[in-house]
């Protein structure tokens, strides 16, 4: 028999401990480790209170909700609100804008943190590396409102930085064809540096011996990235891709709403803003809940589909 195939031997003391543990009830094991279960209880309670209990209110999407009558007192209307949304004049425009902004944003912004992490990982001067990381992280901590104010200043037709560079006087935010580019480009600038943190943390755990062995074999920097760094990043890349795909329909409300004008609505009119206008501004609680529920169902379906497709292609599955 080969050494690798030798049976695992358990000592008498170990066997007694295993049999003693298996003979204990769940209550006895909880009492023995009550400190760990007490710590676990805190996030469980918070999740139930703030995530699951509010789901009871989803039923107003199927009712003609009246705050005076409450949930159960309001008239049941079934899928009437969903049908109304599907027949809305701007339904297809909102769907198109939401999907295009999300898909284009995913295609352009998703690879940037990966590329940044691979480049930063090759920097050997630690002080310069820390400065670069700090500069890249900084925009993430700027609030969305400030970011939108900066965008309006940079794109101003009178004295805006972009117009000064181009020698023009174009009000970019009043042209619908520029909105997606503005939204996506500013998002990359704000979040790319922050997004590469998790990839840098993954690369920090790579065995330095692999790099030394590759250097001895004569591998170039590009070959080391291709054969060591990228394979190490793949599980994290797949996980982030699945999570990003599950939020395709969740275009950021605040940024769109702050940059939206009457002249760029052809490309900036998205579902998130529509839900706000219907639910908060017009107080159509049932209708806005139905629209939000529809959006959530689409996200869940995309999450499942993308997880299955990516897991078959990469042999990595998380959901």
PDB file of C-alpha atoms in Angstrom:
ATOM      1  CA  UNK A   1       0.000   0.000   0.000  1.00  0.00           C
ATOM      2  CA  UNK A   2       1.260   3.478  -0.879  1.00  0.00           C
ATOM      3  CA  UNK A   3       2.016   5.888   1.928  1.00  0.00           C
ATOM      4  CA  UNK A   4      -0.634   8.368   0.712  1.00  0.00           C
ATOM      5  CA  UNK A   5      -3.232   5.619   0.872  1.00  0.00           C
ATOM      6  CA  UNK A   6      -2.482   4.539   4.451  1.00  0.00           C
ATOM      7  CA  UNK A   7      -5.556   4.642   6.693  1.00  0.00           C
ATOM      8  CA  UNK A   8      -5.785   7.465   9.221  1.00  0.00           C
ATOM      9  CA  UNK A   9      -5.300   6.132  12.735  1.00  0.00           C
ATOM     10  CA  UNK A  10      -7.083   7.760  15.656  1.00  0.00           C
ATOM     11  CA  UNK A  11      -5.791   7.375  19.163  1.00  0.00           C
ATOM     12  CA  UNK A  12      -7.955   5.937  21.897  1.00  0.00           C
ATOM     13  CA  UNK A  13      -8.244   9.339  23.581  1.00  0.00           C
ATOM     14  CA  UNK A  14      -9.261  10.981  20.308  1.00  0.00           C
ATOM     15  CA  UNK A  15     -11.824   8.260  19.609  1.00  0.00           C
ATOM     16  CA  UNK A  16     -13.306   8.682  23.081  1.00  0.00           C
ATOM     17  CA  UNK A  17     -13.529  12.452  22.617  1.00  0.00           C
ATOM     18  CA  UNK A  18     -15.303  12.055  19.271  1.00  0.00           C
ATOM     19  CA  UNK A  19     -17.795   9.560  20.639  1.00  0.00           C
ATOM     20  CA  UNK A  20     -18.436  11.772  23.675  1.00  0.00           C
ATOM     21  CA  UNK A  21     -19.075  14.812  21.458  1.00  0.00           C
ATOM     22  CA  UNK A  22     -21.392  12.900  19.135  1.00  0.00           C
ATOM     23  CA  UNK A  23     -23.411  11.723  22.090  1.00  0.00           C
ATOM     24  CA  UNK A  24     -24.205  15.254  23.287  1.00  0.00           C
ATOM     25  CA  UNK A  25     -27.435  16.965  22.399  1.00  0.00           C
ATOM     26  CA  UNK A  26     -27.658  20.284  20.576  1.00  0.00           C
ATOM     27  CA  UNK A  27     -28.656  22.028  23.803  1.00  0.00           C
ATOM     28  CA  UNK A  28     -25.605  20.700  25.622  1.00  0.00           C
ATOM     29  CA  UNK A  29     -23.265  21.850  22.845  1.00  0.00           C
ATOM     30  CA  UNK A  30     -24.883  25.312  22.872  1.00  0.00           C
ATOM     31  CA  UNK A  31     -24.407  25.567  26.639  1.00  0.00           C
ATOM     32  CA  UNK A  32     -20.734  24.621  26.318  1.00  0.00           C
ATOM     33  CA  UNK A  33     -20.125  27.328  23.688  1.00  0.00           C
ATOM     34  CA  UNK A  34     -22.732  29.881  24.747  1.00  0.00           C
ATOM     35  CA  UNK A  35     -20.338  32.823  24.262  1.00  0.00           C
ATOM     36  CA  UNK A  36     -19.973  32.089  20.534  1.00  0.00           C
ATOM     37  CA  UNK A  37     -23.720  31.628  20.099  1.00  0.00           C
ATOM     38  CA  UNK A  38     -24.371  34.879  21.963  1.00  0.00           C
ATOM     39  CA  UNK A  39     -22.121  36.732  19.520  1.00  0.00           C
ATOM     40  CA  UNK A  40     -23.864  35.021  16.625  1.00  0.00           C
ATOM     41  CA  UNK A  41     -27.253  36.048  18.004  1.00  0.00           C
ATOM     42  CA  UNK A  42     -26.571  39.772  17.462  1.00  0.00           C
ATOM     43  CA  UNK A  43     -26.245  39.719  13.634  1.00  0.00           C
ATOM     44  CA  UNK A  44     -29.037  37.152  13.363  1.00  0.00           C
ATOM     45  CA  UNK A  45     -31.457  39.384  15.281  1.00  0.00           C
ATOM     46  CA  UNK A  46     -30.420  42.474  13.295  1.00  0.00           C
ATOM     47  CA  UNK A  47     -30.901  40.610  10.021  1.00  0.00           C
ATOM     48  CA  UNK A  48     -34.370  39.389  11.037  1.00  0.00           C
ATOM     49  CA  UNK A  49     -35.478  42.807  12.303  1.00  0.00           C
ATOM     50  CA  UNK A  50     -34.166  44.919   9.426  1.00  0.00           C
ATOM     51  CA  UNK A  51     -34.272  42.461   6.504  1.00  0.00           C
ATOM     52  CA  UNK A  52     -36.986  39.861   6.997  1.00  0.00           C
ATOM     53  CA  UNK A  53     -39.695  41.566   9.057  1.00  0.00           C
ATOM     54  CA  UNK A  54     -40.003  44.481   6.555  1.00  0.00           C
ATOM     55  CA  UNK A  55     -40.774  41.891   3.848  1.00  0.00           C
ATOM     56  CA  UNK A  56     -44.264  41.732   5.342  1.00  0.00           C
ATOM     57  CA  UNK A  57     -44.899  45.106   3.724  1.00  0.00           C
ATOM     58  CA  UNK A  58     -44.295  43.723   0.215  1.00  0.00           C
ATOM     59  CA  UNK A  59     -47.953  42.714   0.130  1.00  0.00           C
ATOM     60  CA  UNK A  60     -48.963  46.334  -0.535  1.00  0.00           C
ATOM     61  CA  UNK A  61     -47.714  45.768  -4.091  1.00  0.00           C
ATOM     62  CA  UNK A  62     -50.791  43.555  -4.488  1.00  0.00           C
ATOM     63  CA  UNK A  63     -53.206  45.865  -2.628  1.00  0.00           C
ATOM     64  CA  UNK A  64     -54.678  49.317  -3.106  1.00  0.00           C
ATOM     65  CA  UNK A  65     -52.894  50.455   0.010  1.00  0.00           C
ATOM     66  CA  UNK A  66     -54.530  53.044   2.234  1.00  0.00           C
ATOM     67  CA  UNK A  67     -52.480  54.046   5.331  1.00  0.00           C
ATOM     68  CA  UNK A  68     -55.711  54.610   7.273  1.00  0.00           C
ATOM     69  CA  UNK A  69     -56.875  51.028   6.641  1.00  0.00           C
ATOM     70  CA  UNK A  70     -53.525  49.311   7.116  1.00  0.00           C
ATOM     71  CA  UNK A  71     -52.143  46.306   5.269  1.00  0.00           C
ATOM     72  CA  UNK A  72     -54.996  43.857   5.799  1.00  0.00           C
ATOM     73  CA  UNK A  73     -57.750  46.452   5.521  1.00  0.00           C
ATOM     74  CA  UNK A  74     -56.668  47.674   2.075  1.00  0.00           C
ATOM     75  CA  UNK A  75     -58.373  46.178  -0.966  1.00  0.00           C
ATOM     76  CA  UNK A  76     -56.609  43.289  -2.722  1.00  0.00           C
ATOM     77  CA  UNK A  77     -55.970  44.089  -6.408  1.00  0.00           C
ATOM     78  CA  UNK A  78     -53.589  41.297  -7.431  1.00  0.00           C
ATOM     79  CA  UNK A  79     -51.250  42.191 -10.299  1.00  0.00           C
ATOM     80  CA  UNK A  80     -53.061  45.383 -11.338  1.00  0.00           C
ATOM     81  CA  UNK A  81     -50.149  47.638 -10.375  1.00  0.00           C
ATOM     82  CA  UNK A  82     -47.678  45.500 -12.326  1.00  0.00           C
ATOM     83  CA  UNK A  83     -49.909  45.628 -15.412  1.00  0.00           C
ATOM     84  CA  UNK A  84     -50.149  49.401 -15.049  1.00  0.00           C
ATOM     85  CA  UNK A  85     -46.360  49.657 -14.909  1.00  0.00           C
ATOM     86  CA  UNK A  86     -45.924  47.471 -17.999  1.00  0.00           C
ATOM     87  CA  UNK A  87     -48.388  49.708 -19.872  1.00  0.00           C
ATOM     88  CA  UNK A  88     -46.725  52.965 -18.764  1.00  0.00           C
ATOM     89  CA  UNK A  89     -45.648  55.164 -21.716  1.00  0.00           C
ATOM     90  CA  UNK A  90     -42.075  55.325 -20.438  1.00  0.00           C
ATOM     91  CA  UNK A  91     -41.749  51.642 -19.438  1.00  0.00           C
ATOM     92  CA  UNK A  92     -39.515  50.552 -22.309  1.00  0.00           C
ATOM     93  CA  UNK A  93     -37.427  53.717 -22.096  1.00  0.00           C
ATOM     94  CA  UNK A  94     -36.785  53.157 -18.385  1.00  0.00           C
ATOM     95  CA  UNK A  95     -35.950  49.498 -18.932  1.00  0.00           C
ATOM     96  CA  UNK A  96     -33.582  50.326 -21.777  1.00  0.00           C
ATOM     97  CA  UNK A  97     -31.814  53.111 -19.879  1.00  0.00           C
ATOM     98  CA  UNK A  98     -31.497  51.052 -16.699  1.00  0.00           C
ATOM     99  CA  UNK A  99     -30.067  48.021 -18.501  1.00  0.00           C
ATOM    100  CA  UNK A 100     -27.729  49.995 -20.762  1.00  0.00           C
ATOM    101  CA  UNK A 101     -26.260  52.119 -17.966  1.00  0.00           C
ATOM    102  CA  UNK A 102     -25.726  49.027 -15.811  1.00  0.00           C
ATOM    103  CA  UNK A 103     -24.332  46.776 -18.545  1.00  0.00           C
ATOM    104  CA  UNK A 104     -22.026  49.427 -19.999  1.00  0.00           C
ATOM    105  CA  UNK A 105     -20.952  50.372 -16.493  1.00  0.00           C
ATOM    106  CA  UNK A 106     -20.155  46.725 -15.727  1.00  0.00           C
ATOM    107  CA  UNK A 107     -18.230  46.218 -18.972  1.00  0.00           C
ATOM    108  CA  UNK A 108     -16.122  49.358 -18.543  1.00  0.00           C
ATOM    109  CA  UNK A 109     -15.693  49.583 -14.773  1.00  0.00           C
ATOM    110  CA  UNK A 110     -15.363  45.923 -13.742  1.00  0.00           C
ATOM    111  CA  UNK A 111     -11.907  45.271 -15.300  1.00  0.00           C
ATOM    112  CA  UNK A 112     -10.372  48.546 -14.057  1.00  0.00           C
ATOM    113  CA  UNK A 113      -9.835  47.516 -10.375  1.00  0.00           C
ATOM    114  CA  UNK A 114      -8.337  44.218 -11.521  1.00  0.00           C
ATOM    115  CA  UNK A 115      -5.883  45.965 -13.845  1.00  0.00           C
ATOM    116  CA  UNK A 116      -5.009  48.528 -11.160  1.00  0.00           C
ATOM    117  CA  UNK A 117      -4.342  45.814  -8.576  1.00  0.00           C
ATOM    118  CA  UNK A 118      -2.066  43.907 -10.980  1.00  0.00           C
ATOM    119  CA  UNK A 119      -0.085  47.092 -11.733  1.00  0.00           C
ATOM    120  CA  UNK A 120       0.172  48.240  -8.096  1.00  0.00           C
ATOM    121  CA  UNK A 121       1.252  44.752  -7.034  1.00  0.00           C
ATOM    122  CA  UNK A 122       4.326  45.080  -9.263  1.00  0.00           C
ATOM    123  CA  UNK A 123       5.482  48.295  -7.567  1.00  0.00           C
ATOM    124  CA  UNK A 124       8.389  47.536  -5.245  1.00  0.00           C
ATOM    125  CA  UNK A 125       8.895  51.035  -3.742  1.00  0.00           C
ATOM    126  CA  UNK A 126       6.628  50.823  -0.701  1.00  0.00           C
ATOM    127  CA  UNK A 127       6.355  54.589  -0.050  1.00  0.00           C
ATOM    128  CA  UNK A 128       5.388  55.302  -3.652  1.00  0.00           C
ATOM    129  CA  UNK A 129       2.979  52.353  -3.549  1.00  0.00           C
ATOM    130  CA  UNK A 130       1.216  53.723  -0.444  1.00  0.00           C
ATOM    131  CA  UNK A 131       0.917  57.188  -1.987  1.00  0.00           C
ATOM    132  CA  UNK A 132      -0.607  55.769  -5.163  1.00  0.00           C
ATOM    133  CA  UNK A 133      -3.079  53.671  -3.173  1.00  0.00           C
ATOM    134  CA  UNK A 134      -4.111  56.676  -1.060  1.00  0.00           C
ATOM    135  CA  UNK A 135      -4.670  58.843  -4.143  1.00  0.00           C
ATOM    136  CA  UNK A 136      -6.765  56.112  -5.768  1.00  0.00           C
ATOM    137  CA  UNK A 137      -8.835  55.445  -2.614  1.00  0.00           C
ATOM    138  CA  UNK A 138      -9.584  59.099  -1.829  1.00  0.00           C
ATOM    139  CA  UNK A 139     -12.467  59.699  -4.325  1.00  0.00           C
ATOM    140  CA  UNK A 140     -14.468  56.874  -2.741  1.00  0.00           C
ATOM    141  CA  UNK A 141     -14.899  58.911   0.438  1.00  0.00           C
ATOM    142  CA  UNK A 142     -16.371  61.916  -1.362  1.00  0.00           C
ATOM    143  CA  UNK A 143     -20.161  62.016  -1.062  1.00  0.00           C
ATOM    144  CA  UNK A 144     -22.311  61.556  -4.153  1.00  0.00           C
ATOM    145  CA  UNK A 145     -23.702  65.074  -3.832  1.00  0.00           C
ATOM    146  CA  UNK A 146     -20.217  66.584  -3.813  1.00  0.00           C
ATOM    147  CA  UNK A 147     -19.209  64.393  -6.766  1.00  0.00           C
ATOM    148  CA  UNK A 148     -22.213  65.612  -8.755  1.00  0.00           C
ATOM    149  CA  UNK A 149     -21.377  69.219  -7.858  1.00  0.00           C
ATOM    150  CA  UNK A 150     -17.821  68.693  -9.092  1.00  0.00           C
ATOM    151  CA  UNK A 151     -19.120  67.135 -12.327  1.00  0.00           C
ATOM    152  CA  UNK A 152     -21.356  70.152 -12.956  1.00  0.00           C
ATOM    153  CA  UNK A 153     -18.434  72.520 -12.377  1.00  0.00           C
ATOM    154  CA  UNK A 154     -16.062  70.549 -14.619  1.00  0.00           C
ATOM    155  CA  UNK A 155     -18.669  70.334 -17.390  1.00  0.00           C
ATOM    156  CA  UNK A 156     -19.965  73.895 -17.102  1.00  0.00           C
ATOM    157  CA  UNK A 157     -20.258  75.630 -20.490  1.00  0.00           C
ATOM    158  CA  UNK A 158     -18.759  78.797 -18.975  1.00  0.00           C
ATOM    159  CA  UNK A 159     -15.352  78.131 -17.435  1.00  0.00           C
ATOM    160  CA  UNK A 160     -15.707  74.339 -17.101  1.00  0.00           C
ATOM    161  CA  UNK A 161     -12.400  72.444 -17.239  1.00  0.00           C
ATOM    162  CA  UNK A 162     -13.447  70.177 -20.117  1.00  0.00           C
ATOM    163  CA  UNK A 163     -14.716  73.074 -22.211  1.00  0.00           C
ATOM    164  CA  UNK A 164     -11.496  74.998 -21.563  1.00  0.00           C
ATOM    165  CA  UNK A 165      -9.461  72.032 -22.765  1.00  0.00           C
ATOM    166  CA  UNK A 166     -11.623  71.485 -25.849  1.00  0.00           C
ATOM    167  CA  UNK A 167     -12.104  75.196 -26.533  1.00  0.00           C
ATOM    168  CA  UNK A 168     -15.898  74.820 -26.641  1.00  0.00           C
ATOM    169  CA  UNK A 169     -18.951  76.026 -24.721  1.00  0.00           C
ATOM    170  CA  UNK A 170     -21.061  72.872 -24.594  1.00  0.00           C
ATOM    171  CA  UNK A 171     -23.471  72.187 -21.728  1.00  0.00           C
ATOM    172  CA  UNK A 172     -22.834  68.445 -21.629  1.00  0.00           C
ATOM    173  CA  UNK A 173     -25.545  67.679 -19.061  1.00  0.00           C
ATOM    174  CA  UNK A 174     -28.239  69.006 -21.381  1.00  0.00           C
ATOM    175  CA  UNK A 175     -27.261  66.550 -24.120  1.00  0.00           C
ATOM    176  CA  UNK A 176     -28.777  63.120 -23.539  1.00  0.00           C
ATOM    177  CA  UNK A 177     -26.120  61.360 -25.654  1.00  0.00           C
ATOM    178  CA  UNK A 178     -23.408  62.327 -23.134  1.00  0.00           C
ATOM    179  CA  UNK A 179     -25.222  61.229 -19.951  1.00  0.00           C
ATOM    180  CA  UNK A 180     -24.169  57.555 -19.901  1.00  0.00           C
ATOM    181  CA  UNK A 181     -20.534  58.439 -20.541  1.00  0.00           C
ATOM    182  CA  UNK A 182     -20.559  61.033 -17.758  1.00  0.00           C
ATOM    183  CA  UNK A 183     -22.233  58.647 -15.321  1.00  0.00           C
ATOM    184  CA  UNK A 184     -19.935  55.697 -16.036  1.00  0.00           C
ATOM    185  CA  UNK A 185     -16.673  57.662 -16.268  1.00  0.00           C
ATOM    186  CA  UNK A 186     -17.289  59.461 -12.975  1.00  0.00           C
ATOM    187  CA  UNK A 187     -18.184  56.131 -11.356  1.00  0.00           C
ATOM    188  CA  UNK A 188     -14.896  54.585 -12.492  1.00  0.00           C
ATOM    189  CA  UNK A 189     -12.956  57.548 -11.116  1.00  0.00           C
ATOM    190  CA  UNK A 190     -14.761  57.374  -7.776  1.00  0.00           C
ATOM    191  CA  UNK A 191     -14.759  53.617  -7.084  1.00  0.00           C
ATOM    192  CA  UNK A 192     -11.978  51.966  -9.117  1.00  0.00           C
ATOM    193  CA  UNK A 193      -9.316  52.548  -6.466  1.00  0.00           C
ATOM    194  CA  UNK A 194     -11.541  51.309  -3.668  1.00  0.00           C
ATOM    195  CA  UNK A 195     -12.538  48.247  -5.695  1.00  0.00           C
ATOM    196  CA  UNK A 196      -8.944  47.107  -6.115  1.00  0.00           C
ATOM    197  CA  UNK A 197      -8.420  46.714  -2.339  1.00  0.00           C
ATOM    198  CA  UNK A 198      -9.881  43.227  -2.245  1.00  0.00           C
ATOM    199  CA  UNK A 199      -7.739  42.146  -5.199  1.00  0.00           C
ATOM    200  CA  UNK A 200      -4.578  43.557  -3.611  1.00  0.00           C
ATOM    201  CA  UNK A 201      -5.423  41.665  -0.409  1.00  0.00           C
ATOM    202  CA  UNK A 202      -5.750  38.465  -2.447  1.00  0.00           C
ATOM    203  CA  UNK A 203      -2.408  39.048  -4.190  1.00  0.00           C
ATOM    204  CA  UNK A 204      -0.746  39.745  -0.827  1.00  0.00           C
ATOM    205  CA  UNK A 205      -1.424  36.115   0.138  1.00  0.00           C
ATOM    206  CA  UNK A 206       0.417  34.677  -2.861  1.00  0.00           C
ATOM    207  CA  UNK A 207       3.460  32.616  -1.861  1.00  0.00           C
ATOM    208  CA  UNK A 208       6.595  34.703  -2.689  1.00  0.00           C
ATOM    209  CA  UNK A 209       8.304  31.431  -3.550  1.00  0.00           C
ATOM    210  CA  UNK A 210       6.166  31.191  -6.670  1.00  0.00           C
ATOM    211  CA  UNK A 211       7.574  34.501  -7.944  1.00  0.00           C
ATOM    212  CA  UNK A 212      11.135  33.461  -7.109  1.00  0.00           C
ATOM    213  CA  UNK A 213      10.712  30.149  -8.905  1.00  0.00           C
ATOM    214  CA  UNK A 214       9.236  31.934 -11.936  1.00  0.00           C
ATOM    215  CA  UNK A 215      12.188  34.358 -12.023  1.00  0.00           C
ATOM    216  CA  UNK A 216      14.642  31.474 -11.870  1.00  0.00           C
ATOM    217  CA  UNK A 217      12.840  29.860 -14.808  1.00  0.00           C
ATOM    218  CA  UNK A 218      13.230  33.102 -16.761  1.00  0.00           C
ATOM    219  CA  UNK A 219       9.571  34.210 -16.680  1.00  0.00           C
ATOM    220  CA  UNK A 220       8.972  37.850 -17.577  1.00  0.00           C
ATOM    221  CA  UNK A 221       6.770  40.216 -15.560  1.00  0.00           C
ATOM    222  CA  UNK A 222       3.878  39.654 -17.979  1.00  0.00           C
ATOM    223  CA  UNK A 223       4.287  35.873 -17.733  1.00  0.00           C
ATOM    224  CA  UNK A 224       4.283  36.027 -13.933  1.00  0.00           C
ATOM    225  CA  UNK A 225       1.091  38.081 -13.987  1.00  0.00           C
ATOM    226  CA  UNK A 226      -0.518  35.733 -16.491  1.00  0.00           C
ATOM    227  CA  UNK A 227       0.433  32.473 -14.768  1.00  0.00           C
ATOM    228  CA  UNK A 228       0.494  33.412 -11.070  1.00  0.00           C
ATOM    229  CA  UNK A 229      -1.465  36.579 -10.307  1.00  0.00           C
ATOM    230  CA  UNK A 230      -4.482  36.113 -12.576  1.00  0.00           C
ATOM    231  CA  UNK A 231      -5.177  32.472 -11.515  1.00  0.00           C
ATOM    232  CA  UNK A 232      -4.984  33.576  -7.867  1.00  0.00           C
ATOM    233  CA  UNK A 233      -7.492  36.378  -8.533  1.00  0.00           C
ATOM    234  CA  UNK A 234      -9.989  34.293 -10.506  1.00  0.00           C
ATOM    235  CA  UNK A 235     -12.159  33.077  -7.551  1.00  0.00           C
ATOM    236  CA  UNK A 236     -12.502  36.663  -6.273  1.00  0.00           C
ATOM    237  CA  UNK A 237     -13.134  37.962  -9.798  1.00  0.00           C
ATOM    238  CA  UNK A 238     -15.902  35.396 -10.301  1.00  0.00           C
ATOM    239  CA  UNK A 239     -17.494  36.254  -6.945  1.00  0.00           C
ATOM    240  CA  UNK A 240     -17.471  39.996  -7.688  1.00  0.00           C
ATOM    241  CA  UNK A 241     -18.825  39.382 -11.185  1.00  0.00           C
ATOM    242  CA  UNK A 242     -21.733  37.362  -9.796  1.00  0.00           C
ATOM    243  CA  UNK A 243     -22.525  40.034  -7.199  1.00  0.00           C
ATOM    244  CA  UNK A 244     -22.265  42.814  -9.801  1.00  0.00           C
ATOM    245  CA  UNK A 245     -24.544  40.939 -12.199  1.00  0.00           C
ATOM    246  CA  UNK A 246     -27.096  40.521  -9.414  1.00  0.00           C
ATOM    247  CA  UNK A 247     -27.309  44.308  -9.116  1.00  0.00           C
ATOM    248  CA  UNK A 248     -27.528  45.151 -12.813  1.00  0.00           C
ATOM    249  CA  UNK A 249     -30.961  46.720 -12.407  1.00  0.00           C
ATOM    250  CA  UNK A 250     -29.865  48.764  -9.386  1.00  0.00           C
ATOM    251  CA  UNK A 251     -28.635  51.956 -10.997  1.00  0.00           C
ATOM    252  CA  UNK A 252     -27.629  54.454  -8.288  1.00  0.00           C
ATOM    253  CA  UNK A 253     -30.641  56.669  -7.610  1.00  0.00           C
ATOM    254  CA  UNK A 254     -28.842  59.615  -5.992  1.00  0.00           C
ATOM    255  CA  UNK A 255     -26.355  60.225  -8.757  1.00  0.00           C
ATOM    256  CA  UNK A 256     -28.881  59.907 -11.585  1.00  0.00           C
ATOM    257  CA  UNK A 257     -31.374  62.140  -9.793  1.00  0.00           C
ATOM    258  CA  UNK A 258     -28.775  64.850  -9.099  1.00  0.00           C
ATOM    259  CA  UNK A 259     -27.459  64.850 -12.683  1.00  0.00           C
ATOM    260  CA  UNK A 260     -30.834  64.483 -14.392  1.00  0.00           C
ATOM    261  CA  UNK A 261     -32.347  67.394 -16.317  1.00  0.00           C
ATOM    262  CA  UNK A 262     -35.440  67.722 -18.474  1.00  0.00           C
ATOM    263  CA  UNK A 263     -33.186  67.722 -21.544  1.00  0.00           C
ATOM    264  CA  UNK A 264     -31.303  64.470 -20.814  1.00  0.00           C
ATOM    265  CA  UNK A 265     -34.233  62.323 -19.654  1.00  0.00           C
ATOM    266  CA  UNK A 266     -34.091  60.335 -22.888  1.00  0.00           C
ATOM    267  CA  UNK A 267     -31.092  58.456 -21.439  1.00  0.00           C
ATOM    268  CA  UNK A 268     -31.275  59.276 -17.704  1.00  0.00           C
ATOM    269  CA  UNK A 269     -34.843  58.146 -16.979  1.00  0.00           C
ATOM    270  CA  UNK A 270     -34.282  54.945 -14.952  1.00  0.00           C
ATOM    271  CA  UNK A 271     -36.455  52.748 -12.735  1.00  0.00           C
ATOM    272  CA  UNK A 272     -34.874  53.910  -9.456  1.00  0.00           C
ATOM    273  CA  UNK A 273     -35.814  57.542 -10.095  1.00  0.00           C
ATOM    274  CA  UNK A 274     -39.289  56.497 -11.235  1.00  0.00           C
ATOM    275  CA  UNK A 275     -39.858  54.602  -7.973  1.00  0.00           C
ATOM    276  CA  UNK A 276     -38.849  57.697  -5.990  1.00  0.00           C
ATOM    277  CA  UNK A 277     -41.131  59.973  -7.983  1.00  0.00           C
ATOM    278  CA  UNK A 278     -44.125  57.647  -7.715  1.00  0.00           C
ATOM    279  CA  UNK A 279     -43.659  56.547  -4.106  1.00  0.00           C
ATOM    280  CA  UNK A 280     -42.265  59.610  -2.320  1.00  0.00           C
ATOM    281  CA  UNK A 281     -43.288  62.565  -4.469  1.00  0.00           C
ATOM    282  CA  UNK A 282     -46.735  61.348  -5.604  1.00  0.00           C
ATOM    283  CA  UNK A 283     -47.403  59.073  -2.560  1.00  0.00           C
ATOM    284  CA  UNK A 284     -48.415  56.111  -4.766  1.00  0.00           C
ATOM    285  CA  UNK A 285     -47.154  53.558  -2.265  1.00  0.00           C
ATOM    286  CA  UNK A 286     -48.617  50.407  -3.802  1.00  0.00           C
ATOM    287  CA  UNK A 287     -47.561  51.310  -7.322  1.00  0.00           C
ATOM    288  CA  UNK A 288     -43.984  52.207  -6.372  1.00  0.00           C
ATOM    289  CA  UNK A 289     -43.686  49.022  -4.279  1.00  0.00           C
ATOM    290  CA  UNK A 290     -44.814  46.941  -7.267  1.00  0.00           C
ATOM    291  CA  UNK A 291     -42.219  48.599  -9.493  1.00  0.00           C
ATOM    292  CA  UNK A 292     -39.484  48.057  -6.894  1.00  0.00           C
ATOM    293  CA  UNK A 293     -40.526  44.417  -6.425  1.00  0.00           C
ATOM    294  CA  UNK A 294     -40.376  43.845 -10.184  1.00  0.00           C
ATOM    295  CA  UNK A 295     -36.868  45.318 -10.204  1.00  0.00           C
ATOM    296  CA  UNK A 296     -35.792  43.039  -7.355  1.00  0.00           C
ATOM    297  CA  UNK A 297     -37.165  39.900  -9.029  1.00  0.00           C
ATOM    298  CA  UNK A 298     -35.195  40.706 -12.191  1.00  0.00           C
ATOM    299  CA  UNK A 299     -32.021  41.115 -10.109  1.00  0.00           C
ATOM    300  CA  UNK A 300     -32.542  37.763  -8.383  1.00  0.00           C
ATOM    301  CA  UNK A 301     -33.116  36.021 -11.716  1.00  0.00           C
ATOM    302  CA  UNK A 302     -29.961  37.587 -13.176  1.00  0.00           C
ATOM    303  CA  UNK A 303     -27.971  36.581 -10.097  1.00  0.00           C
ATOM    304  CA  UNK A 304     -29.008  32.929 -10.463  1.00  0.00           C
ATOM    305  CA  UNK A 305     -28.442  32.815 -14.228  1.00  0.00           C
ATOM    306  CA  UNK A 306     -25.025  34.498 -14.110  1.00  0.00           C
ATOM    307  CA  UNK A 307     -23.941  32.282 -11.219  1.00  0.00           C
ATOM    308  CA  UNK A 308     -24.792  29.143 -13.198  1.00  0.00           C
ATOM    309  CA  UNK A 309     -23.138  30.359 -16.394  1.00  0.00           C
ATOM    310  CA  UNK A 310     -19.961  31.579 -14.677  1.00  0.00           C
ATOM    311  CA  UNK A 311     -19.691  28.489 -12.466  1.00  0.00           C
ATOM    312  CA  UNK A 312     -19.741  26.213 -15.515  1.00  0.00           C
ATOM    313  CA  UNK A 313     -17.171  28.344 -17.329  1.00  0.00           C
ATOM    314  CA  UNK A 314     -14.776  28.777 -14.425  1.00  0.00           C
ATOM    315  CA  UNK A 315     -15.607  25.801 -12.157  1.00  0.00           C
ATOM    316  CA  UNK A 316     -16.155  28.241  -9.291  1.00  0.00           C
ATOM    317  CA  UNK A 317     -19.603  28.543  -7.686  1.00  0.00           C
ATOM    318  CA  UNK A 318     -20.664  30.615  -4.692  1.00  0.00           C
ATOM    319  CA  UNK A 319     -24.476  30.689  -4.700  1.00  0.00           C
TER     320      UNK A 319
END
